[in-house]
Amino acid sequence: MSKAALDALVARFPDAVVAHGSWRGDEWAVVRGERLVELARWLRDEASPRFEMLVDLTAVDYLGYEGSDATPPSAQAPQPGEERFEVVYHLLALGKMKRLRLKVRLWEDAPEVDSLVPVWPGANWFEREAWDLYGIRFKGHPDLRRLLLYEEFVGHPLRKDYPKDKQQPLVGPTFTPARPFTGGRDLLTGPPEKAGLPAQTPPGAALERLGERTEPEAPSSPDKPASGA
Amino acid sequence: MSYTDHPTHEFDEAPPLGDAPPAGAPAGAGLDDAPALDTRVMDLNMGPSHPAMHGTIRMVLKLDGEKVVGSDVQIGYLHRGFEKEAENVGWTQVFPYTDRLNYVSPLLNNIGYAMGVEKMLGVTIPERAQWIRVVMGELSRLTDHLTCVGASAMELGGFSAFLYFLRAREELYKLIETCTGARLTVAYVRVGGLAADLPPGFAENCERALAETERLMADVDRLLTRNRIFYDRTRGIGTVSRDKAVAMGWTGPCGRASGIDYDVRRDAPYYVYPQLDWDVVVGAAGDNYERYLVRMEEMVQSMRIVRQALKGMPAGPIIVNDPKVALPPKEEVYNTIEAMVNHFELIMAGIQVPAGEVYSYTEAANGELGFYIVSEGAGRPWKCRVRPPCIPLMSTVSEMVNGYMLPDIVPTFGSVNMVGGECDR
């Protein structure tokens, strides 16, 4: 469908496109990560048709991938010990309804690629998701934190070496710990101090204190707020 | 450490208001003689357990009075690891998981996933299956839009509209149930076709349900469209320009309300949509009211599609006759050895999808629902990525609510039609 656009990309950046092809009507190109932003800007602003929209961004972990002999080149796994991840971008040219798939291959030890947020702001959450689930870093991302999981989660669950049934410790919200429950009896039968409450203000003292607002209030509970998770 | 001072929450620095004037400035400078009020920017957690947050969204807001000066939208409370699950089951077994993506329009997710796998296999489904998929998909779109509009109205106080639309939705769910056996968890579509044909009398029941829906839509239209309160709460609120929408990747009714003239059903036509007479609804203003109008009109168009499709539907098989893809009929399984072997192979090893990768996309109720599927050439997906139409919308919500009032979050968030199952997967 967008063969012409793919050819134009290859002609314009012959050294940045590592491989390209078409399968089942989807045009794809594997590009060098260090040239990605440059390519993306060209595709958005100057290519014909202009790919104005980043429809999707995701990553694939090819660890242990064994395509059969019929494997089209688009799905050939990177060699073991070399490139393990692919970051996949799906572009759409709105007026012409042309599509293009860009892929960047990344090494296992330092999966990192330039962020496309400056080109397509919509990449923001997609990149956060790829970081969350695959552990791929996006250089220059304004706010790269987990999207679906919580910060205390250990690991990146969509990696092929993350076991599906792995358990993570339950991390609850960190509240101020409550006083041990002593029931209401303390309040009824003993002096308030016994229940951990401040001593009762003698009548009339409140009126005297009206003028001294700056004085800090006595804490209602002796417990300190929790520090750290 | 508490949630509100979590180090990862970053906002644009809003200066605290009402601080003492800088040293050297004359007392009361710029404030006439009014005494400086002791106001400050307040943090407020909205959700995840909040009636207007549909249960699964948390917004950490910075408020100056009732004005939102900063917001952080946090999702993931409904994350179930759809992709990880899909990588560990057979191709057909993914269907129940897709039901739970957008659980208000499960049939559209079924269809989107099936199209992806069929694209990898190079399978064309029988004509009758195409027509039925169109009918069931549009019915699902109706239930989705009914829920969205009804819930938005309810959150603004229009409870009658909500009840009317839920009643219409109920009619459609009952109709869907007669065909699929379930209201929500349908798992009705199969790779290569459908699980079952339409039941007898479906067309008449459908016409009855559509007539009821039309009647209720007319009521809700009279209740909401020219309602002063509804109009004032939605018009000009949560506005998103076309450029912004394109940059963020908006599709679907929200994108069309912002002026993006894009509908997968027309622009990358699939099944029998090109043979039917219907219109793509495009707005311009890009605010909450426009999104409401687009959804209302799209329901009218969906009903047009359903009526035409039910009339034009040919007879024939509903699933491909390919023993590598679809289970053979039961009478053959029990009476012929070939069919029994095929049945055994499909059940035990599953459909063998050739190695490769495709991106397949359909128009779901919220926009372009994409499936990026990678196969190893085995009986289960290597990767099954869902491109949820909600995510680009939700990633914009923070900017859509900043600068507006706190109560404006409710219609803005409602009009985006976030569905937790699809957003968080």
mmCIF file of C-alpha atoms in Angstrom, chain A residues 23-24 26 52-68 71-72 74-75 88 90 92 94 97 99 101 103 120-122 125-126 129 134 145 147-149 151 157-160 162 164 173-174 226-229, chain B residues 1-3 6 8-9 72-76 79 83-85 87-88 119-122 242 245-251 260-262 267 354-359 361 368 372 374-376 382-383 385 387 391-392 394-395 423-425:
data_model
loop_
_atom_site.group_PDB
_atom_site.id
_atom_site.type_symbol
_atom_site.label_atom_id
_atom_site.label_comp_id
_atom_site.label_asym_id
_atom_site.label_seq_id
_atom_site.Cartn_x
_atom_site.Cartn_y
_atom_site.Cartn_z
ATOM 1 C CA TRP A 23 4.695 -8.917 4.152
ATOM 2 C CA ARG A 24 0.929 -9.355 3.997
ATOM 3 C CA ASP A 26 2.546 -4.240 5.608
ATOM 4 C CA GLU A 52 1.510 12.919 10.623
ATOM 5 C CA MET A 53 0.425 10.385 13.179
ATOM 6 C CA LEU A 54 2.242 7.902 15.314
ATOM 7 C CA VAL A 55 -0.435 5.282 15.697
ATOM 8 C CA ASP A 56 1.361 2.795 17.860
ATOM 9 C CA LEU A 57 4.653 2.163 19.540
ATOM 10 C CA THR A 58 5.612 -1.067 21.189
ATOM 11 C CA ALA A 59 8.518 -3.406 21.715
ATOM 12 C CA VAL A 60 9.149 -7.073 21.048
ATOM 13 C CA ASP A 61 11.480 -9.378 22.910
ATOM 14 C CA TYR A 62 13.029 -11.897 20.504
ATOM 15 C CA LEU A 63 14.813 -13.930 23.162
ATOM 16 C CA GLY A 64 14.578 -17.548 22.097
ATOM 17 C CA TYR A 65 12.605 -16.797 18.948
ATOM 18 C CA GLU A 66 12.763 -19.655 16.464
ATOM 19 C CA GLY A 67 11.117 -18.701 13.251
ATOM 20 C CA SER A 68 10.735 -21.554 10.820
ATOM 21 C CA THR A 71 10.158 -16.938 8.154
ATOM 22 C CA PRO A 72 9.889 -13.738 6.187
ATOM 23 C CA SER A 74 10.684 -9.060 8.660
ATOM 24 C CA ALA A 75 10.460 -11.508 11.491
ATOM 25 C CA VAL A 88 8.241 -0.994 16.640
ATOM 26 C CA HIS A 90 3.498 2.331 13.314
ATOM 27 C CA LEU A 92 -0.041 6.733 9.496
ATOM 28 C CA LEU A 94 -3.841 10.640 7.438
ATOM 29 C CA MET A 97 -4.161 6.518 4.539
ATOM 30 C CA ARG A 99 1.045 3.193 6.706
ATOM 31 C CA ARG A 101 6.277 0.335 10.191
ATOM 32 C CA LYS A 103 11.677 -0.908 13.666
ATOM 33 C CA TRP A 120 5.105 13.002 18.171
ATOM 34 C CA PRO A 121 3.946 13.970 21.677
ATOM 35 C CA GLY A 122 1.626 10.986 21.573
ATOM 36 C CA TRP A 125 2.656 7.083 27.207
ATOM 37 C CA PHE A 126 3.579 4.433 24.669
ATOM 38 C CA GLU A 129 4.606 1.503 28.633
ATOM 39 C CA TYR A 134 10.145 -4.299 28.492
ATOM 40 C CA ARG A 145 8.286 6.206 34.710
ATOM 41 C CA LEU A 147 2.710 3.442 33.203
ATOM 42 C CA LEU A 148 0.695 0.353 34.071
ATOM 43 C CA LEU A 149 2.623 -1.087 36.982
ATOM 44 C CA GLU A 151 7.139 1.954 40.928
ATOM 45 C CA PRO A 157 7.089 -8.564 32.888
ATOM 46 C CA LEU A 158 6.778 -8.826 29.115
ATOM 47 C CA ARG A 159 10.382 -9.903 28.737
ATOM 48 C CA LYS A 160 10.512 -13.520 27.719
ATOM 49 C CA TYR A 162 10.159 -13.093 33.178
ATOM 50 C CA LYS A 164 4.430 -15.664 33.918
ATOM 51 C CA PRO A 173 0.023 2.524 50.070
ATOM 52 C CA THR A 174 2.186 3.932 52.830
ATOM 53 C CA ALA A 226 6.073 6.936 58.433
ATOM 54 C CA SER A 227 9.262 7.654 56.561
ATOM 55 C CA GLY A 228 10.003 5.772 53.412
ATOM 56 C CA ALA A 229 8.192 2.850 51.845
ATOM 57 C CA MET B 1 6.874 8.833 52.099
ATOM 58 C CA SER B 2 3.259 9.346 51.244
ATOM 59 C CA TYR B 3 1.469 9.264 47.904
ATOM 60 C CA HIS B 6 5.972 10.622 45.776
ATOM 61 C CA THR B 8 7.861 10.671 40.618
ATOM 62 C CA HIS B 9 4.949 13.085 40.616
ATOM 63 C CA ASP B 72 -1.174 13.690 36.817
ATOM 64 C CA VAL B 73 -3.307 10.897 35.413
ATOM 65 C CA GLN B 74 -2.353 7.448 36.620
ATOM 66 C CA ILE B 75 -3.693 4.272 35.057
ATOM 67 C CA GLY B 76 -2.961 0.604 35.479
ATOM 68 C CA HIS B 79 -3.817 -4.237 34.435
ATOM 69 C CA GLU B 83 -0.229 -9.688 26.401
ATOM 70 C CA LYS B 84 1.557 -12.065 28.741
ATOM 71 C CA GLU B 85 -1.533 -14.237 28.930
ATOM 72 C CA GLU B 87 1.624 -15.346 24.681
ATOM 73 C CA ASN B 88 0.891 -18.413 26.758
ATOM 74 C CA LYS B 119 -4.392 -11.527 7.940
ATOM 75 C CA MET B 120 -1.407 -13.603 9.057
ATOM 76 C CA LEU B 121 -3.002 -16.783 7.768
ATOM 77 C CA GLY B 122 -4.082 -15.169 4.523
ATOM 78 C CA ARG B 242 -7.151 19.078 15.408
ATOM 79 C CA ALA B 245 -5.345 15.482 18.365
ATOM 80 C CA VAL B 246 -3.220 14.396 15.401
ATOM 81 C CA ALA B 247 -0.012 14.819 17.362
ATOM 82 C CA MET B 248 -1.368 12.726 20.201
ATOM 83 C CA GLY B 249 -2.648 9.999 17.901
ATOM 84 C CA TRP B 250 -6.378 10.467 18.446
ATOM 85 C CA THR B 251 -8.750 8.365 16.392
ATOM 86 C CA ILE B 260 -9.878 14.416 12.014
ATOM 87 C CA ASP B 261 -11.776 13.014 9.045
ATOM 88 C CA TYR B 262 -10.684 9.443 9.573
ATOM 89 C CA ASP B 267 -10.607 4.667 4.749
ATOM 90 C CA PRO B 354 2.995 -18.769 9.765
ATOM 91 C CA ALA B 355 5.917 -16.849 11.185
ATOM 92 C CA GLY B 356 5.798 -13.141 10.567
ATOM 93 C CA GLU B 357 4.261 -9.978 11.875
ATOM 94 C CA VAL B 358 1.199 -7.963 10.936
ATOM 95 C CA TYR B 359 -0.528 -4.865 12.137
ATOM 96 C CA TYR B 361 -6.677 -2.427 12.580
ATOM 97 C CA GLU B 368 -8.603 2.544 15.837
ATOM 98 C CA TYR B 372 0.249 -5.998 16.210
ATOM 99 C CA VAL B 374 4.134 -11.532 15.865
ATOM 100 C CA SER B 375 4.145 -15.242 15.235
ATOM 101 C CA GLU B 376 6.922 -17.748 15.579
ATOM 102 C CA TRP B 382 4.872 -14.761 20.090
ATOM 103 C CA LYS B 383 3.491 -11.347 20.800
ATOM 104 C CA ARG B 385 0.034 -6.289 21.168
ATOM 105 C CA ARG B 387 -3.172 -0.762 20.376
ATOM 106 C CA ILE B 391 -4.363 5.328 25.520
ATOM 107 C CA PRO B 392 -3.775 8.333 23.238
ATOM 108 C CA MET B 394 -6.062 9.237 28.196
ATOM 109 C CA SER B 395 -2.553 10.572 27.750
ATOM 110 C CA CYS B 423 -6.811 1.112 28.764
ATOM 111 C CA ASP B 424 -4.963 -1.025 31.294
ATOM 112 C CA ARG B 425 -5.145 -4.403 29.553
#
